[in-house]
Amino acid sequence: MTKLNDLPIAALQFYATAPYPCSYLPNRLARSQVATPSHIIDSHVYSELVRLGFRRSGAFTYRPYCDHCRECVPVRVPVAESVHTRSQRRSWRRHGHLAANRRHLAFDSEHYALYLRYQRHRHPGGGMDQDSREQYQHFLLHSNVGTDLFEFREEGRLRMVSLVDRLHDGLSSVYTFYDPEPPGASYGTYSVLWQIQRCRDLGLPYLYLGYWIAQSKKMAYKATFRPIEALTQGGWKRL
């Protein structure tokens, strides 16, 4: 398994943040280990960091570094072996007609409006439902690595936006937001299935899904994609 001191850039440094309220588990404090300086973390270095359990938020590259908690588990899907459940196959059929278009990683007022609508419906009171244009741009549109932005439309109407990082051994799912209004829609599931298929089309072995947290409803869904691998102290192993 690659170690931090094996990375090709000697100037890369790591520091731990002060404790802050955990976003996923109530009444807990979290800390992060942050990789710096951000401007030298290009796609090659970031690919290695993701294999070590790091993620990014804008130009901020981090991994959980909590004092007494190990609930955040990095997970990835080995796409060649991925088998969909019955409900996932229904989602694939239901939304397979969506037209996917790659767009420039730039501000789009229609995307921003959908993002706010999604946050207000899915995460009310979480703070992100009040994100300004600048906060939205820092979160999703600032990237030092290879990032693709895809929009999905249904008869011209914007239904979903997904951002995906390109790694040397796969794709890393950054963030997806979608129209919360259509009853019975399963855009979130479909976005992961679409990214799995894109990995296959590109000949890439893994889709990295970030952190699985068994006790968090927001994150527990990731374990429904099978098979799935988790990063342990002994390396990547099947859950």
Tab-separated table of C-alpha atoms in Angstrom:
chain	number	residue	atom	x	y	z
A	1	MET	CA	0.000	0.000	0.000
A	2	THR	CA	1.312	3.463	-0.872
A	3	LYS	CA	2.467	5.536	2.098
A	4	LEU	CA	2.278	9.303	2.389
A	5	ASN	CA	6.060	9.639	2.211
A	6	ASP	CA	6.090	7.666	-1.074
A	7	LEU	CA	4.291	10.410	-2.953
A	8	PRO	CA	6.381	12.022	-5.696
A	9	ILE	CA	6.257	15.581	-4.388
A	10	ALA	CA	8.472	16.141	-1.372
A	11	ALA	CA	6.895	19.534	-0.677
A	12	LEU	CA	3.508	17.983	0.161
A	13	GLN	CA	2.686	18.546	3.825
A	14	PHE	CA	-0.167	17.445	6.075
A	15	TYR	CA	-1.780	19.072	9.079
A	16	ALA	CA	-4.725	18.259	11.331
A	17	THR	CA	-7.571	20.706	11.811
A	18	ALA	CA	-9.037	21.710	15.140
A	19	PRO	CA	-12.161	19.737	16.175
A	20	TYR	CA	-15.459	20.819	14.614
A	21	PRO	CA	-19.058	19.479	14.776
A	22	CYS	CA	-19.497	16.316	12.714
A	23	SER	CA	-21.802	16.766	9.722
A	24	TYR	CA	-23.034	13.164	9.746
A	25	LEU	CA	-23.230	11.813	13.296
A	26	PRO	CA	-24.951	13.878	16.005
A	27	ASN	CA	-23.160	15.011	19.143
A	28	ARG	CA	-19.720	14.141	17.802
A	29	LEU	CA	-16.661	16.178	16.979
A	30	ALA	CA	-14.643	15.593	13.826
A	31	ARG	CA	-11.180	16.499	12.625
A	32	SER	CA	-9.583	16.336	9.191
A	33	GLN	CA	-6.075	15.777	7.907
A	34	VAL	CA	-5.439	18.297	5.143
A	35	ALA	CA	-2.911	18.018	2.314
A	36	THR	CA	-1.081	21.223	1.351
A	37	PRO	CA	-0.154	23.234	-0.605
A	38	SER	CA	-3.195	22.790	-2.800
A	39	HIS	CA	-1.647	24.258	-5.960
A	40	ILE	CA	0.797	21.341	-6.340
A	41	ILE	CA	-1.882	18.656	-5.952
A	42	ASP	CA	-2.447	17.857	-9.613
A	43	SER	CA	-4.352	14.893	-11.070
A	44	HIS	CA	-1.404	12.487	-10.624
A	45	VAL	CA	-0.830	13.314	-6.954
A	46	TYR	CA	-4.556	13.478	-6.253
A	47	SER	CA	-5.025	9.979	-7.712
A	48	GLU	CA	-2.550	8.647	-5.163
A	49	LEU	CA	-4.190	10.586	-2.343
A	50	VAL	CA	-7.619	9.175	-3.208
A	51	ARG	CA	-6.147	5.656	-3.000
A	52	LEU	CA	-5.101	6.617	0.543
A	53	GLY	CA	-8.608	7.712	1.494
A	54	PHE	CA	-8.490	11.439	0.732
A	55	ARG	CA	-11.262	13.477	-0.873
A	56	ARG	CA	-11.535	17.043	-1.976
A	57	SER	CA	-13.962	19.906	-1.496
A	58	GLY	CA	-13.032	22.561	-4.010
A	59	ALA	CA	-9.263	22.959	-3.709
A	60	PHE	CA	-9.344	21.553	-0.157
A	61	THR	CA	-7.956	17.948	-0.059
A	62	TYR	CA	-8.618	16.071	3.181
A	63	ARG	CA	-9.439	12.803	4.915
A	64	PRO	CA	-11.107	12.115	8.286
A	65	TYR	CA	-8.678	12.300	11.197
A	66	CYS	CA	-10.975	12.021	14.198
A	67	ASP	CA	-9.615	11.314	17.663
A	68	HIS	CA	-12.003	8.571	18.789
A	69	CYS	CA	-14.027	7.625	15.715
A	70	ARG	CA	-13.371	5.555	12.591
A	71	GLU	CA	-16.873	5.526	11.143
A	72	CYS	CA	-15.908	7.215	7.840
A	73	VAL	CA	-14.749	4.390	5.570
A	74	PRO	CA	-13.445	5.147	2.047
A	75	VAL	CA	-15.192	2.905	-0.499
A	76	ARG	CA	-14.900	2.154	-4.194
A	77	VAL	CA	-16.741	-0.022	-6.724
A	78	PRO	CA	-14.729	-2.478	-8.876
A	79	VAL	CA	-16.808	-1.739	-11.953
A	80	ALA	CA	-16.007	-4.863	-13.975
A	81	GLU	CA	-17.696	-6.980	-11.297
A	82	SER	CA	-20.537	-4.636	-10.416
A	83	VAL	CA	-23.948	-6.323	-10.294
A	84	HIS	CA	-27.071	-4.176	-9.927
A	85	THR	CA	-29.939	-4.934	-7.590
A	86	ARG	CA	-33.515	-5.087	-8.823
A	87	SER	CA	-34.269	-1.548	-7.614
A	88	GLN	CA	-31.079	-0.263	-9.262
A	89	ARG	CA	-32.083	-1.868	-12.555
A	90	ARG	CA	-35.465	-0.124	-12.270
A	91	SER	CA	-33.698	3.193	-11.751
A	92	TRP	CA	-31.501	2.552	-14.802
A	93	ARG	CA	-34.561	1.867	-16.966
A	94	ARG	CA	-36.580	4.745	-15.533
A	95	HIS	CA	-33.955	7.406	-16.170
A	96	GLY	CA	-32.006	5.917	-19.063
A	97	HIS	CA	-33.567	8.404	-21.476
A	98	LEU	CA	-31.867	11.375	-19.781
A	99	ALA	CA	-29.532	13.220	-22.151
A	100	ALA	CA	-26.056	13.639	-20.605
A	101	ASN	CA	-23.940	16.573	-21.759
A	102	ARG	CA	-20.445	17.512	-20.603
A	103	ARG	CA	-20.133	21.200	-19.800
A	104	HIS	CA	-17.282	23.523	-18.904
A	105	LEU	CA	-16.442	23.744	-15.218
A	106	ALA	CA	-17.887	27.237	-14.991
A	107	PHE	CA	-20.752	29.018	-13.270
A	108	ASP	CA	-24.177	28.468	-14.798
A	109	SER	CA	-27.192	30.208	-13.264
A	110	GLU	CA	-29.504	27.310	-14.135
A	111	HIS	CA	-27.210	24.841	-12.371
A	112	TYR	CA	-26.975	27.133	-9.330
A	113	ALA	CA	-30.768	27.446	-9.095
A	114	LEU	CA	-31.133	23.645	-9.193
A	115	TYR	CA	-28.422	23.311	-6.531
A	116	LEU	CA	-30.268	25.643	-4.152
A	117	ARG	CA	-33.587	23.879	-4.772
A	118	TYR	CA	-31.941	20.518	-4.090
A	119	GLN	CA	-30.312	21.730	-0.859
A	120	ARG	CA	-33.518	23.303	0.442
A	121	HIS	CA	-35.449	20.088	-0.161
A	122	ARG	CA	-32.856	17.450	0.789
A	123	HIS	CA	-30.792	19.242	3.450
A	124	PRO	CA	-32.948	22.023	4.930
A	125	GLY	CA	-31.297	24.014	7.668
A	126	GLY	CA	-27.899	22.496	6.952
A	127	GLY	CA	-26.413	25.798	5.835
A	128	MET	CA	-25.757	24.798	2.229
A	129	ASP	CA	-29.353	25.698	1.369
A	130	GLN	CA	-28.251	29.313	1.819
A	131	ASP	CA	-25.002	29.113	-0.148
A	132	SER	CA	-24.100	32.252	-2.032
A	133	ARG	CA	-22.850	32.139	-5.602
A	134	GLU	CA	-19.277	32.465	-4.285
A	135	GLN	CA	-19.717	29.595	-1.810
A	136	TYR	CA	-21.186	27.418	-4.567
A	137	GLN	CA	-18.246	28.182	-6.843
A	138	HIS	CA	-15.653	27.461	-4.134
A	139	PHE	CA	-17.346	24.164	-3.278
A	140	LEU	CA	-17.916	22.767	-6.770
A	141	LEU	CA	-16.157	24.792	-9.444
A	142	HIS	CA	-12.669	25.261	-7.984
A	143	SER	CA	-10.486	22.301	-8.933
A	144	ASN	CA	-6.780	21.736	-9.480
A	145	VAL	CA	-7.370	18.272	-10.970
A	146	GLY	CA	-9.127	16.914	-14.043
A	147	THR	CA	-12.833	17.379	-13.346
A	148	ASP	CA	-15.831	16.817	-15.623
A	149	LEU	CA	-19.213	18.444	-15.106
A	150	PHE	CA	-22.170	16.631	-16.647
A	151	GLU	CA	-25.716	17.901	-16.864
A	152	PHE	CA	-28.666	15.587	-17.452
A	153	ARG	CA	-31.791	16.812	-19.217
A	154	GLU	CA	-35.226	15.400	-19.867
A	155	GLU	CA	-36.813	16.915	-22.978
A	156	GLY	CA	-34.701	20.008	-22.429
A	157	ARG	CA	-35.447	20.370	-18.716
A	158	LEU	CA	-32.463	20.234	-16.363
A	159	ARG	CA	-32.869	17.303	-13.985
A	160	MET	CA	-29.411	16.603	-12.558
A	161	VAL	CA	-25.807	17.816	-12.416
A	162	SER	CA	-22.854	15.545	-11.543
A	163	LEU	CA	-19.198	16.402	-11.030
A	164	VAL	CA	-16.614	13.644	-11.433
A	165	ASP	CA	-12.821	13.725	-11.034
A	166	ARG	CA	-10.646	11.764	-13.466
A	167	LEU	CA	-8.018	9.581	-11.766
A	168	HIS	CA	-5.380	7.303	-13.252
A	169	ASP	CA	-7.226	4.188	-12.006
A	170	GLY	CA	-10.829	5.341	-12.090
A	171	LEU	CA	-13.298	8.121	-11.502
A	172	SER	CA	-14.042	9.832	-8.214
A	173	SER	CA	-17.608	10.950	-7.620
A	174	VAL	CA	-17.397	14.519	-6.329
A	175	TYR	CA	-20.995	15.694	-5.933
A	176	THR	CA	-24.408	15.263	-7.539
A	177	PHE	CA	-27.478	17.417	-7.137
A	178	TYR	CA	-30.825	16.946	-8.827
A	179	ASP	CA	-34.438	17.970	-9.193
A	180	PRO	CA	-36.228	16.940	-5.958
A	181	GLU	CA	-39.733	17.333	-7.348
A	182	PRO	CA	-40.616	14.375	-9.627
A	183	PRO	CA	-42.365	11.712	-7.487
A	184	GLY	CA	-40.697	8.337	-7.509
A	185	ALA	CA	-37.526	9.575	-9.176
A	186	SER	CA	-34.212	7.991	-8.146
A	187	TYR	CA	-31.700	10.356	-9.688
A	188	GLY	CA	-29.082	9.771	-6.997
A	189	THR	CA	-28.994	6.039	-7.659
A	190	TYR	CA	-29.004	6.604	-11.399
A	191	SER	CA	-26.032	8.980	-11.184
A	192	VAL	CA	-23.884	6.303	-9.507
A	193	LEU	CA	-24.976	3.682	-12.074
A	194	TRP	CA	-24.169	6.117	-14.878
A	195	GLN	CA	-20.709	6.768	-13.411
A	196	ILE	CA	-20.091	3.011	-13.121
A	197	GLN	CA	-20.955	2.643	-16.799
A	198	ARG	CA	-18.730	5.572	-17.712
A	199	CYS	CA	-15.807	3.886	-15.942
A	200	ARG	CA	-16.465	0.808	-18.050
A	201	ASP	CA	-16.639	2.852	-21.235
A	202	LEU	CA	-13.310	4.498	-20.397
A	203	GLY	CA	-11.646	1.233	-19.386
A	204	LEU	CA	-11.116	2.382	-15.803
A	205	PRO	CA	-11.312	-0.202	-13.006
A	206	TYR	CA	-12.773	1.771	-10.091
A	207	LEU	CA	-15.439	4.267	-9.145
A	208	TYR	CA	-14.493	5.962	-5.871
A	209	LEU	CA	-17.575	6.957	-3.857
A	210	GLY	CA	-15.996	8.806	-0.952
A	211	TYR	CA	-16.948	7.780	2.580
A	212	TRP	CA	-19.404	5.150	3.691
A	213	ILE	CA	-20.821	5.726	7.176
A	214	ALA	CA	-23.000	2.838	8.310
A	215	GLN	CA	-24.759	4.916	10.987
A	216	SER	CA	-25.575	7.808	8.651
A	217	LYS	CA	-28.631	7.607	6.398
A	218	LYS	CA	-26.990	10.133	4.069
A	219	MET	CA	-24.035	7.804	3.477
A	220	ALA	CA	-25.260	4.256	4.188
A	221	TYR	CA	-26.756	3.891	0.676
A	222	LYS	CA	-23.264	3.457	-0.810
A	223	ALA	CA	-23.083	-0.108	0.512
A	224	THR	CA	-25.987	-1.074	-1.770
A	225	PHE	CA	-23.631	-1.002	-4.761
A	226	ARG	CA	-22.040	-4.433	-4.933
A	227	PRO	CA	-19.406	-5.593	-4.792
A	228	ILE	CA	-17.778	-2.734	-2.959
A	229	GLU	CA	-14.307	-2.362	-1.470
A	230	ALA	CA	-13.338	-0.494	1.696
A	231	LEU	CA	-9.979	0.941	2.658
A	232	THR	CA	-8.697	-0.760	5.823
A	233	GLN	CA	-5.355	-0.681	7.602
A	234	GLY	CA	-4.383	-3.635	5.430
A	235	GLY	CA	-5.381	-1.976	2.166
A	236	TRP	CA	-8.498	-2.184	-0.010
A	237	LYS	CA	-10.722	-5.161	0.859
A	238	ARG	CA	-14.280	-6.280	0.085
A	239	LEU	CA	-16.945	-5.228	2.528
